[in-house]
Amino acid sequence: MAAREAPKVSASFARNLWTITKREFAGYFNSALAYIVISASMVLFGLYFFFYQGGIWQVDRASMGRMFDFVPAWICFLTIPLFTMRAMSEEKRLGTIELLITLPVRDSEVVLGKYLGALGVLLVQIALLAIYPIAMFKFPWNMGAFDWGPFWSSMFGLFLMGAAGIAIGMLYSGMTESQIVSYFATASTLLILFFIGSLVQFVKGWPGEVISFFSFQTRYEPFSRGLIDTRAVVYFVSVTVLCLLESFRQLEGRRWR
């Protein structure tokens, strides 16, 4: 009997998860926020890549390295906090979270659905970065041979870091009814986690190793050089899972109050 119920539960989970994810993903594009953030970011990335300190023209090699020096910090400061600040806090402020948790859906489906919706929007922004090398080295211009390995590894590292950042943003969004508080808490945490990596060269011994272990910048750096660091993959996945579990625990605790 239990064996027969398992496929039904799995099918129900997948159906509910898909419905919530689709609703959340569409919700971002039904407002101006996603369009403004993505468009402004792409313009800024282009200006930085082509013109800042001479741009790519001064680098004298076919590389997107300059862009990936800038994009991770920008995503931590603006994109992720803006895409996650309303995920749970808006539902709490409007009181719809109470309605949501009384519906025949599991807490895990709500948390995962909202997470995947926000991650999908971030993935759209990351994928659009491919426009620059395609335009410059494939069509309409062909400025020479381009080494795609470091580019795709940088994109993969950006995705993993973004996945962890979205989970952190979801966690803060579930703690408050204020989108502003959620934004600044997420942006502050992600910027600290990113830029503490700059302190590693000044801090010797085990304190430096601890900083290096937690730093998003240090974890992302191998990807920007074309390497897939399995320790960094495990780190970003662990941060993601822990934050989602805590978000689930928060929502589950609210159900029993």
PDB file of C-alpha atoms in Angstrom:
ATOM      1  CA  MET A   1       0.000   0.000   0.000  1.00  0.00           C
ATOM      2  CA  ALA A   2       2.815   2.331   0.995  1.00  0.00           C
ATOM      3  CA  ALA A   3       4.680   1.460  -2.215  1.00  0.00           C
ATOM      4  CA  ARG A   4       1.612   2.479  -4.263  1.00  0.00           C
ATOM      5  CA  GLU A   5       1.341   5.798  -2.433  1.00  0.00           C
ATOM      6  CA  ALA A   6       4.992   6.767  -3.064  1.00  0.00           C
ATOM      7  CA  PRO A   7       4.606   7.547  -6.819  1.00  0.00           C
ATOM      8  CA  LYS A   8       1.433   9.561  -6.076  1.00  0.00           C
ATOM      9  CA  VAL A   9       3.276  11.630  -3.446  1.00  0.00           C
ATOM     10  CA  SER A  10       6.196  12.208  -5.826  1.00  0.00           C
ATOM     11  CA  ALA A  11       3.876  13.229  -8.663  1.00  0.00           C
ATOM     12  CA  SER A  12       1.956  15.563  -6.346  1.00  0.00           C
ATOM     13  CA  PHE A  13       5.211  17.101  -5.073  1.00  0.00           C
ATOM     14  CA  ALA A  14       6.525  17.676  -8.600  1.00  0.00           C
ATOM     15  CA  ARG A  15       3.186  19.146  -9.779  1.00  0.00           C
ATOM     16  CA  ASN A  16       2.848  21.547  -6.836  1.00  0.00           C
ATOM     17  CA  LEU A  17       6.524  22.532  -7.047  1.00  0.00           C
ATOM     18  CA  TRP A  18       6.218  23.278 -10.768  1.00  0.00           C
ATOM     19  CA  THR A  19       3.041  25.350 -10.198  1.00  0.00           C
ATOM     20  CA  ILE A  20       4.635  27.490  -7.461  1.00  0.00           C
ATOM     21  CA  THR A  21       7.930  27.888  -9.373  1.00  0.00           C
ATOM     22  CA  LYS A  22       6.100  28.939 -12.537  1.00  0.00           C
ATOM     23  CA  ARG A  23       3.945  31.435 -10.606  1.00  0.00           C
ATOM     24  CA  GLU A  24       6.979  32.960  -8.875  1.00  0.00           C
ATOM     25  CA  PHE A  25       9.049  33.145 -12.078  1.00  0.00           C
ATOM     26  CA  ALA A  26       6.194  34.798 -13.990  1.00  0.00           C
ATOM     27  CA  GLY A  27       5.606  37.161 -11.051  1.00  0.00           C
ATOM     28  CA  TYR A  28       9.067  38.691 -11.520  1.00  0.00           C
ATOM     29  CA  PHE A  29       8.395  39.426 -15.187  1.00  0.00           C
ATOM     30  CA  ASN A  30       4.875  40.737 -14.521  1.00  0.00           C
ATOM     31  CA  SER A  31       6.493  43.673 -12.725  1.00  0.00           C
ATOM     32  CA  ALA A  32       9.070  46.148 -14.008  1.00  0.00           C
ATOM     33  CA  LEU A  33      11.686  45.057 -11.449  1.00  0.00           C
ATOM     34  CA  ALA A  34      13.229  42.169 -13.398  1.00  0.00           C
ATOM     35  CA  TYR A  35      13.370  44.141 -16.654  1.00  0.00           C
ATOM     36  CA  ILE A  36      14.961  47.184 -14.996  1.00  0.00           C
ATOM     37  CA  VAL A  37      17.535  45.197 -12.999  1.00  0.00           C
ATOM     38  CA  ILE A  38      18.562  42.973 -15.902  1.00  0.00           C
ATOM     39  CA  SER A  39      18.672  45.814 -18.456  1.00  0.00           C
ATOM     40  CA  ALA A  40      20.594  48.187 -16.167  1.00  0.00           C
ATOM     41  CA  SER A  41      23.037  45.420 -15.241  1.00  0.00           C
ATOM     42  CA  MET A  42      23.710  44.496 -18.861  1.00  0.00           C
ATOM     43  CA  VAL A  43      24.377  48.137 -19.782  1.00  0.00           C
ATOM     44  CA  LEU A  44      26.702  48.533 -16.787  1.00  0.00           C
ATOM     45  CA  PHE A  45      28.535  45.272 -17.546  1.00  0.00           C
ATOM     46  CA  GLY A  46      29.006  46.411 -21.164  1.00  0.00           C
ATOM     47  CA  LEU A  47      30.345  49.840 -20.179  1.00  0.00           C
ATOM     48  CA  TYR A  48      32.742  48.295 -17.675  1.00  0.00           C
ATOM     49  CA  PHE A  49      33.899  45.625 -20.097  1.00  0.00           C
ATOM     50  CA  PHE A  50      34.426  47.879 -23.109  1.00  0.00           C
ATOM     51  CA  PHE A  51      35.442  51.230 -21.618  1.00  0.00           C
ATOM     52  CA  TYR A  52      36.615  51.068 -17.966  1.00  0.00           C
ATOM     53  CA  GLN A  53      40.381  51.858 -17.912  1.00  0.00           C
ATOM     54  CA  GLY A  54      40.607  51.291 -21.636  1.00  0.00           C
ATOM     55  CA  GLY A  55      38.344  48.233 -21.593  1.00  0.00           C
ATOM     56  CA  ILE A  56      39.095  44.975 -23.365  1.00  0.00           C
ATOM     57  CA  TRP A  57      41.010  46.893 -26.044  1.00  0.00           C
ATOM     58  CA  GLN A  58      43.882  47.378 -23.555  1.00  0.00           C
ATOM     59  CA  VAL A  59      43.966  43.734 -22.477  1.00  0.00           C
ATOM     60  CA  ASP A  60      45.317  42.652 -25.886  1.00  0.00           C
ATOM     61  CA  ARG A  61      43.893  39.109 -25.688  1.00  0.00           C
ATOM     62  CA  ALA A  62      40.588  37.344 -26.278  1.00  0.00           C
ATOM     63  CA  SER A  63      39.339  37.077 -22.728  1.00  0.00           C
ATOM     64  CA  MET A  64      36.235  37.893 -20.689  1.00  0.00           C
ATOM     65  CA  GLY A  65      38.274  37.950 -17.467  1.00  0.00           C
ATOM     66  CA  ARG A  66      37.709  41.667 -16.890  1.00  0.00           C
ATOM     67  CA  MET A  67      33.961  41.188 -16.814  1.00  0.00           C
ATOM     68  CA  PHE A  68      34.119  38.328 -14.326  1.00  0.00           C
ATOM     69  CA  ASP A  69      36.228  40.513 -12.014  1.00  0.00           C
ATOM     70  CA  PHE A  70      33.212  42.786 -11.663  1.00  0.00           C
ATOM     71  CA  VAL A  71      30.032  40.724 -12.165  1.00  0.00           C
ATOM     72  CA  PRO A  72      30.132  38.609  -8.930  1.00  0.00           C
ATOM     73  CA  ALA A  73      30.319  41.669  -6.642  1.00  0.00           C
ATOM     74  CA  TRP A  74      27.523  43.391  -8.570  1.00  0.00           C
ATOM     75  CA  ILE A  75      25.275  40.356  -8.310  1.00  0.00           C
ATOM     76  CA  CYS A  76      25.923  40.176  -4.553  1.00  0.00           C
ATOM     77  CA  PHE A  77      25.230  43.879  -4.069  1.00  0.00           C
ATOM     78  CA  LEU A  78      22.171  44.390  -6.253  1.00  0.00           C
ATOM     79  CA  THR A  79      20.724  41.504  -8.230  1.00  0.00           C
ATOM     80  CA  ILE A  80      20.306  38.811  -5.579  1.00  0.00           C
ATOM     81  CA  PRO A  81      19.003  41.128  -2.796  1.00  0.00           C
ATOM     82  CA  LEU A  82      16.466  42.699  -5.190  1.00  0.00           C
ATOM     83  CA  PHE A  83      15.254  39.352  -6.528  1.00  0.00           C
ATOM     84  CA  THR A  84      14.816  37.788  -3.074  1.00  0.00           C
ATOM     85  CA  MET A  85      13.668  40.671  -0.861  1.00  0.00           C
ATOM     86  CA  ARG A  86       9.984  40.117  -1.613  1.00  0.00           C
ATOM     87  CA  ALA A  87       9.998  36.329  -1.787  1.00  0.00           C
ATOM     88  CA  MET A  88       8.619  35.668   1.713  1.00  0.00           C
ATOM     89  CA  SER A  89       8.451  39.138   3.315  1.00  0.00           C
ATOM     90  CA  GLU A  90       5.790  40.357   0.868  1.00  0.00           C
ATOM     91  CA  GLU A  91       3.597  37.348   1.667  1.00  0.00           C
ATOM     92  CA  LYS A  92       4.031  38.036   5.404  1.00  0.00           C
ATOM     93  CA  ARG A  93       3.285  41.757   5.080  1.00  0.00           C
ATOM     94  CA  LEU A  94       0.101  41.170   3.084  1.00  0.00           C
ATOM     95  CA  GLY A  95      -0.956  38.282   5.311  1.00  0.00           C
ATOM     96  CA  THR A  96      -1.149  35.906   2.348  1.00  0.00           C
ATOM     97  CA  ILE A  97       1.442  33.632   3.951  1.00  0.00           C
ATOM     98  CA  GLU A  98      -1.272  32.490   6.367  1.00  0.00           C
ATOM     99  CA  LEU A  99      -3.491  31.591   3.397  1.00  0.00           C
ATOM    100  CA  LEU A 100      -0.602  29.920   1.616  1.00  0.00           C
ATOM    101  CA  ILE A 101       0.262  27.566   4.464  1.00  0.00           C
ATOM    102  CA  THR A 102      -3.370  26.467   4.792  1.00  0.00           C
ATOM    103  CA  LEU A 103      -3.477  25.351   1.149  1.00  0.00           C
ATOM    104  CA  PRO A 104      -2.908  21.664   0.359  1.00  0.00           C
ATOM    105  CA  VAL A 105       0.788  22.200  -0.379  1.00  0.00           C
ATOM    106  CA  ARG A 106       3.797  21.231   1.699  1.00  0.00           C
ATOM    107  CA  ASP A 107       6.070  23.819   3.304  1.00  0.00           C
ATOM    108  CA  SER A 108       8.975  22.338   1.369  1.00  0.00           C
ATOM    109  CA  GLU A 109       7.101  22.914  -1.900  1.00  0.00           C
ATOM    110  CA  VAL A 110       6.494  26.572  -0.996  1.00  0.00           C
ATOM    111  CA  VAL A 111      10.123  27.222  -0.029  1.00  0.00           C
ATOM    112  CA  LEU A 112      11.595  25.324  -2.990  1.00  0.00           C
ATOM    113  CA  GLY A 113       9.109  26.828  -5.460  1.00  0.00           C
ATOM    114  CA  LYS A 114       9.916  30.380  -4.412  1.00  0.00           C
ATOM    115  CA  TYR A 115      13.640  29.580  -4.409  1.00  0.00           C
ATOM    116  CA  LEU A 116      13.594  28.082  -7.911  1.00  0.00           C
ATOM    117  CA  GLY A 117      11.537  31.024  -9.228  1.00  0.00           C
ATOM    118  CA  ALA A 118      14.140  33.530  -8.005  1.00  0.00           C
ATOM    119  CA  LEU A 119      16.997  31.311  -9.182  1.00  0.00           C
ATOM    120  CA  GLY A 120      15.394  31.119 -12.632  1.00  0.00           C
ATOM    121  CA  VAL A 121      15.389  34.909 -12.971  1.00  0.00           C
ATOM    122  CA  LEU A 122      19.031  35.087 -11.891  1.00  0.00           C
ATOM    123  CA  LEU A 123      19.849  32.349 -14.400  1.00  0.00           C
ATOM    124  CA  VAL A 124      18.319  34.493 -17.168  1.00  0.00           C
ATOM    125  CA  GLN A 125      20.630  37.361 -16.232  1.00  0.00           C
ATOM    126  CA  ILE A 126      23.706  35.110 -16.090  1.00  0.00           C
ATOM    127  CA  ALA A 127      22.835  33.460 -19.435  1.00  0.00           C
ATOM    128  CA  LEU A 128      22.572  36.887 -21.113  1.00  0.00           C
ATOM    129  CA  LEU A 129      26.282  37.441 -20.411  1.00  0.00           C
ATOM    130  CA  ALA A 130      26.981  35.014 -23.249  1.00  0.00           C
ATOM    131  CA  ILE A 131      25.819  37.733 -25.663  1.00  0.00           C
ATOM    132  CA  TYR A 132      29.137  39.587 -25.298  1.00  0.00           C
ATOM    133  CA  PRO A 133      31.575  36.837 -26.391  1.00  0.00           C
ATOM    134  CA  ILE A 134      29.155  35.590 -29.059  1.00  0.00           C
ATOM    135  CA  ALA A 135      28.848  39.093 -30.540  1.00  0.00           C
ATOM    136  CA  MET A 136      32.597  39.749 -30.416  1.00  0.00           C
ATOM    137  CA  PHE A 137      34.057  36.394 -31.376  1.00  0.00           C
ATOM    138  CA  LYS A 138      31.318  34.655 -33.393  1.00  0.00           C
ATOM    139  CA  PHE A 139      28.713  36.957 -34.936  1.00  0.00           C
ATOM    140  CA  PRO A 140      28.550  39.724 -36.158  1.00  0.00           C
ATOM    141  CA  TRP A 141      32.234  40.320 -35.365  1.00  0.00           C
ATOM    142  CA  ASN A 142      35.016  37.776 -35.361  1.00  0.00           C
ATOM    143  CA  MET A 143      37.930  39.198 -33.406  1.00  0.00           C
ATOM    144  CA  GLY A 144      39.889  35.959 -33.293  1.00  0.00           C
ATOM    145  CA  ALA A 145      39.958  32.629 -31.475  1.00  0.00           C
ATOM    146  CA  PHE A 146      38.237  32.684 -28.106  1.00  0.00           C
ATOM    147  CA  ASP A 147      38.984  30.257 -25.257  1.00  0.00           C
ATOM    148  CA  TRP A 148      35.530  29.177 -24.131  1.00  0.00           C
ATOM    149  CA  GLY A 149      36.767  26.983 -21.234  1.00  0.00           C
ATOM    150  CA  PRO A 150      37.402  29.773 -18.683  1.00  0.00           C
ATOM    151  CA  PHE A 151      34.218  31.508 -19.814  1.00  0.00           C
ATOM    152  CA  TRP A 152      31.947  28.531 -19.132  1.00  0.00           C
ATOM    153  CA  SER A 153      33.696  27.665 -15.858  1.00  0.00           C
ATOM    154  CA  SER A 154      33.215  31.298 -14.754  1.00  0.00           C
ATOM    155  CA  MET A 155      29.542  31.071 -15.686  1.00  0.00           C
ATOM    156  CA  PHE A 156      29.208  27.813 -13.711  1.00  0.00           C
ATOM    157  CA  GLY A 157      30.908  29.368 -10.673  1.00  0.00           C
ATOM    158  CA  LEU A 158      28.640  32.393 -10.975  1.00  0.00           C
ATOM    159  CA  PHE A 159      25.606  30.102 -11.020  1.00  0.00           C
ATOM    160  CA  LEU A 160      26.756  28.201  -7.907  1.00  0.00           C
ATOM    161  CA  MET A 161      27.551  31.418  -6.036  1.00  0.00           C
ATOM    162  CA  GLY A 162      24.220  32.890  -7.119  1.00  0.00           C
ATOM    163  CA  ALA A 163      22.366  29.754  -5.978  1.00  0.00           C
ATOM    164  CA  ALA A 164      23.927  30.105  -2.499  1.00  0.00           C
ATOM    165  CA  GLY A 165      23.214  33.858  -2.460  1.00  0.00           C
ATOM    166  CA  ILE A 166      19.546  33.328  -3.416  1.00  0.00           C
ATOM    167  CA  ALA A 167      19.190  30.832  -0.534  1.00  0.00           C
ATOM    168  CA  ILE A 168      20.672  33.403   1.892  1.00  0.00           C
ATOM    169  CA  GLY A 169      18.284  36.052   0.547  1.00  0.00           C
ATOM    170  CA  MET A 170      15.325  33.681   0.982  1.00  0.00           C
ATOM    171  CA  LEU A 171      16.371  33.102   4.584  1.00  0.00           C
ATOM    172  CA  TYR A 172      16.418  36.826   5.396  1.00  0.00           C
ATOM    173  CA  SER A 173      13.180  37.422   3.509  1.00  0.00           C
ATOM    174  CA  GLY A 174      11.472  34.858   5.745  1.00  0.00           C
ATOM    175  CA  MET A 175      12.665  36.640   8.890  1.00  0.00           C
ATOM    176  CA  THR A 176      10.999  40.022   8.268  1.00  0.00           C
ATOM    177  CA  GLU A 177       7.919  41.670   6.791  1.00  0.00           C
ATOM    178  CA  SER A 178      10.041  44.552   5.433  1.00  0.00           C
ATOM    179  CA  GLN A 179      11.501  44.224   1.949  1.00  0.00           C
ATOM    180  CA  ILE A 180      13.996  47.024   2.736  1.00  0.00           C
ATOM    181  CA  VAL A 181      15.330  45.183   5.786  1.00  0.00           C
ATOM    182  CA  SER A 182      15.543  41.988   3.770  1.00  0.00           C
ATOM    183  CA  TYR A 183      17.437  43.785   0.967  1.00  0.00           C
ATOM    184  CA  PHE A 184      20.063  45.374   3.222  1.00  0.00           C
ATOM    185  CA  ALA A 185      20.546  42.236   5.338  1.00  0.00           C
ATOM    186  CA  THR A 186      21.107  40.132   2.211  1.00  0.00           C
ATOM    187  CA  ALA A 187      23.330  42.702   0.460  1.00  0.00           C
ATOM    188  CA  SER A 188      25.435  43.252   3.601  1.00  0.00           C
ATOM    189  CA  THR A 189      25.907  39.545   4.246  1.00  0.00           C
ATOM    190  CA  LEU A 190      26.819  38.746   0.642  1.00  0.00           C
ATOM    191  CA  LEU A 191      29.230  41.675   0.310  1.00  0.00           C
ATOM    192  CA  ILE A 192      30.960  40.719   3.563  1.00  0.00           C
ATOM    193  CA  LEU A 193      31.175  37.077   2.470  1.00  0.00           C
ATOM    194  CA  PHE A 194      32.604  38.208  -0.870  1.00  0.00           C
ATOM    195  CA  PHE A 195      35.076  40.920   0.117  1.00  0.00           C
ATOM    196  CA  ILE A 196      36.551  39.238   3.200  1.00  0.00           C
ATOM    197  CA  GLY A 197      38.511  37.282   0.623  1.00  0.00           C
ATOM    198  CA  SER A 198      40.574  40.438   0.044  1.00  0.00           C
ATOM    199  CA  LEU A 199      41.853  40.190   3.638  1.00  0.00           C
ATOM    200  CA  VAL A 200      43.409  36.761   3.171  1.00  0.00           C
ATOM    201  CA  GLN A 201      46.711  38.183   1.926  1.00  0.00           C
ATOM    202  CA  PHE A 202      47.036  40.291   5.108  1.00  0.00           C
ATOM    203  CA  VAL A 203      45.983  37.658   7.649  1.00  0.00           C
ATOM    204  CA  LYS A 204      48.384  34.785   8.214  1.00  0.00           C
ATOM    205  CA  GLY A 205      47.880  31.420   9.923  1.00  0.00           C
ATOM    206  CA  TRP A 206      44.562  29.813  10.850  1.00  0.00           C
ATOM    207  CA  PRO A 207      42.570  33.101  10.924  1.00  0.00           C
ATOM    208  CA  GLY A 208      43.471  33.587   7.261  1.00  0.00           C
ATOM    209  CA  GLU A 209      42.467  29.993   6.495  1.00  0.00           C
ATOM    210  CA  VAL A 210      39.098  30.504   8.215  1.00  0.00           C
ATOM    211  CA  ILE A 211      38.475  33.693   6.197  1.00  0.00           C
ATOM    212  CA  SER A 212      39.519  31.919   2.999  1.00  0.00           C
ATOM    213  CA  PHE A 213      37.166  29.012   3.788  1.00  0.00           C
ATOM    214  CA  PHE A 214      34.077  31.226   4.084  1.00  0.00           C
ATOM    215  CA  SER A 215      34.916  33.828   1.413  1.00  0.00           C
ATOM    216  CA  PHE A 216      32.763  33.712  -1.729  1.00  0.00           C
ATOM    217  CA  GLN A 217      35.551  35.544  -3.570  1.00  0.00           C
ATOM    218  CA  THR A 218      38.151  32.920  -2.684  1.00  0.00           C
ATOM    219  CA  ARG A 219      35.756  30.099  -3.572  1.00  0.00           C
ATOM    220  CA  TYR A 220      34.866  31.715  -6.916  1.00  0.00           C
ATOM    221  CA  GLU A 221      38.435  32.520  -7.967  1.00  0.00           C
ATOM    222  CA  PRO A 222      39.354  29.016  -9.354  1.00  0.00           C
ATOM    223  CA  PHE A 223      36.291  29.095 -11.649  1.00  0.00           C
ATOM    224  CA  SER A 224      37.428  32.439 -13.117  1.00  0.00           C
ATOM    225  CA  ARG A 225      40.749  30.767 -14.045  1.00  0.00           C
ATOM    226  CA  GLY A 226      39.010  27.905 -15.851  1.00  0.00           C
ATOM    227  CA  LEU A 227      39.120  25.358 -13.004  1.00  0.00           C
ATOM    228  CA  ILE A 228      36.215  23.413 -11.480  1.00  0.00           C
ATOM    229  CA  ASP A 229      37.074  23.255  -7.780  1.00  0.00           C
ATOM    230  CA  THR A 230      35.026  20.451  -6.191  1.00  0.00           C
ATOM    231  CA  ARG A 231      35.613  21.928  -2.705  1.00  0.00           C
ATOM    232  CA  ALA A 232      34.007  25.172  -3.850  1.00  0.00           C
ATOM    233  CA  VAL A 233      31.115  23.229  -5.414  1.00  0.00           C
ATOM    234  CA  VAL A 234      30.528  21.411  -2.102  1.00  0.00           C
ATOM    235  CA  TYR A 235      30.779  24.698  -0.179  1.00  0.00           C
ATOM    236  CA  PHE A 236      28.213  26.572  -2.311  1.00  0.00           C
ATOM    237  CA  VAL A 237      25.833  23.577  -2.354  1.00  0.00           C
ATOM    238  CA  SER A 238      26.171  23.219   1.447  1.00  0.00           C
ATOM    239  CA  VAL A 239      25.357  26.915   2.022  1.00  0.00           C
ATOM    240  CA  THR A 240      22.347  26.557  -0.276  1.00  0.00           C
ATOM    241  CA  VAL A 241      20.982  23.444   1.472  1.00  0.00           C
ATOM    242  CA  LEU A 242      21.527  24.797   5.007  1.00  0.00           C
ATOM    243  CA  CYS A 243      19.786  28.115   4.253  1.00  0.00           C
ATOM    244  CA  LEU A 244      16.851  26.385   2.537  1.00  0.00           C
ATOM    245  CA  LEU A 245      16.460  24.000   5.479  1.00  0.00           C
ATOM    246  CA  GLU A 246      16.382  26.971   7.862  1.00  0.00           C
ATOM    247  CA  SER A 247      13.793  28.725   5.643  1.00  0.00           C
ATOM    248  CA  PHE A 248      11.709  25.542   5.722  1.00  0.00           C
ATOM    249  CA  ARG A 249      12.025  25.393   9.527  1.00  0.00           C
ATOM    250  CA  GLN A 250      10.886  29.023   9.801  1.00  0.00           C
ATOM    251  CA  LEU A 251       7.792  28.390   7.698  1.00  0.00           C
ATOM    252  CA  GLU A 252       7.008  25.151   9.502  1.00  0.00           C
ATOM    253  CA  GLY A 253       7.316  26.925  12.880  1.00  0.00           C
ATOM    254  CA  ARG A 254       4.854  29.608  11.735  1.00  0.00           C
ATOM    255  CA  ARG A 255       2.285  26.932  10.894  1.00  0.00           C
ATOM    256  CA  TRP A 256       2.141  25.792  14.553  1.00  0.00           C
ATOM    257  CA  ARG A 257       1.932  29.250  16.193  1.00  0.00           C
TER     258      ARG A 257
END
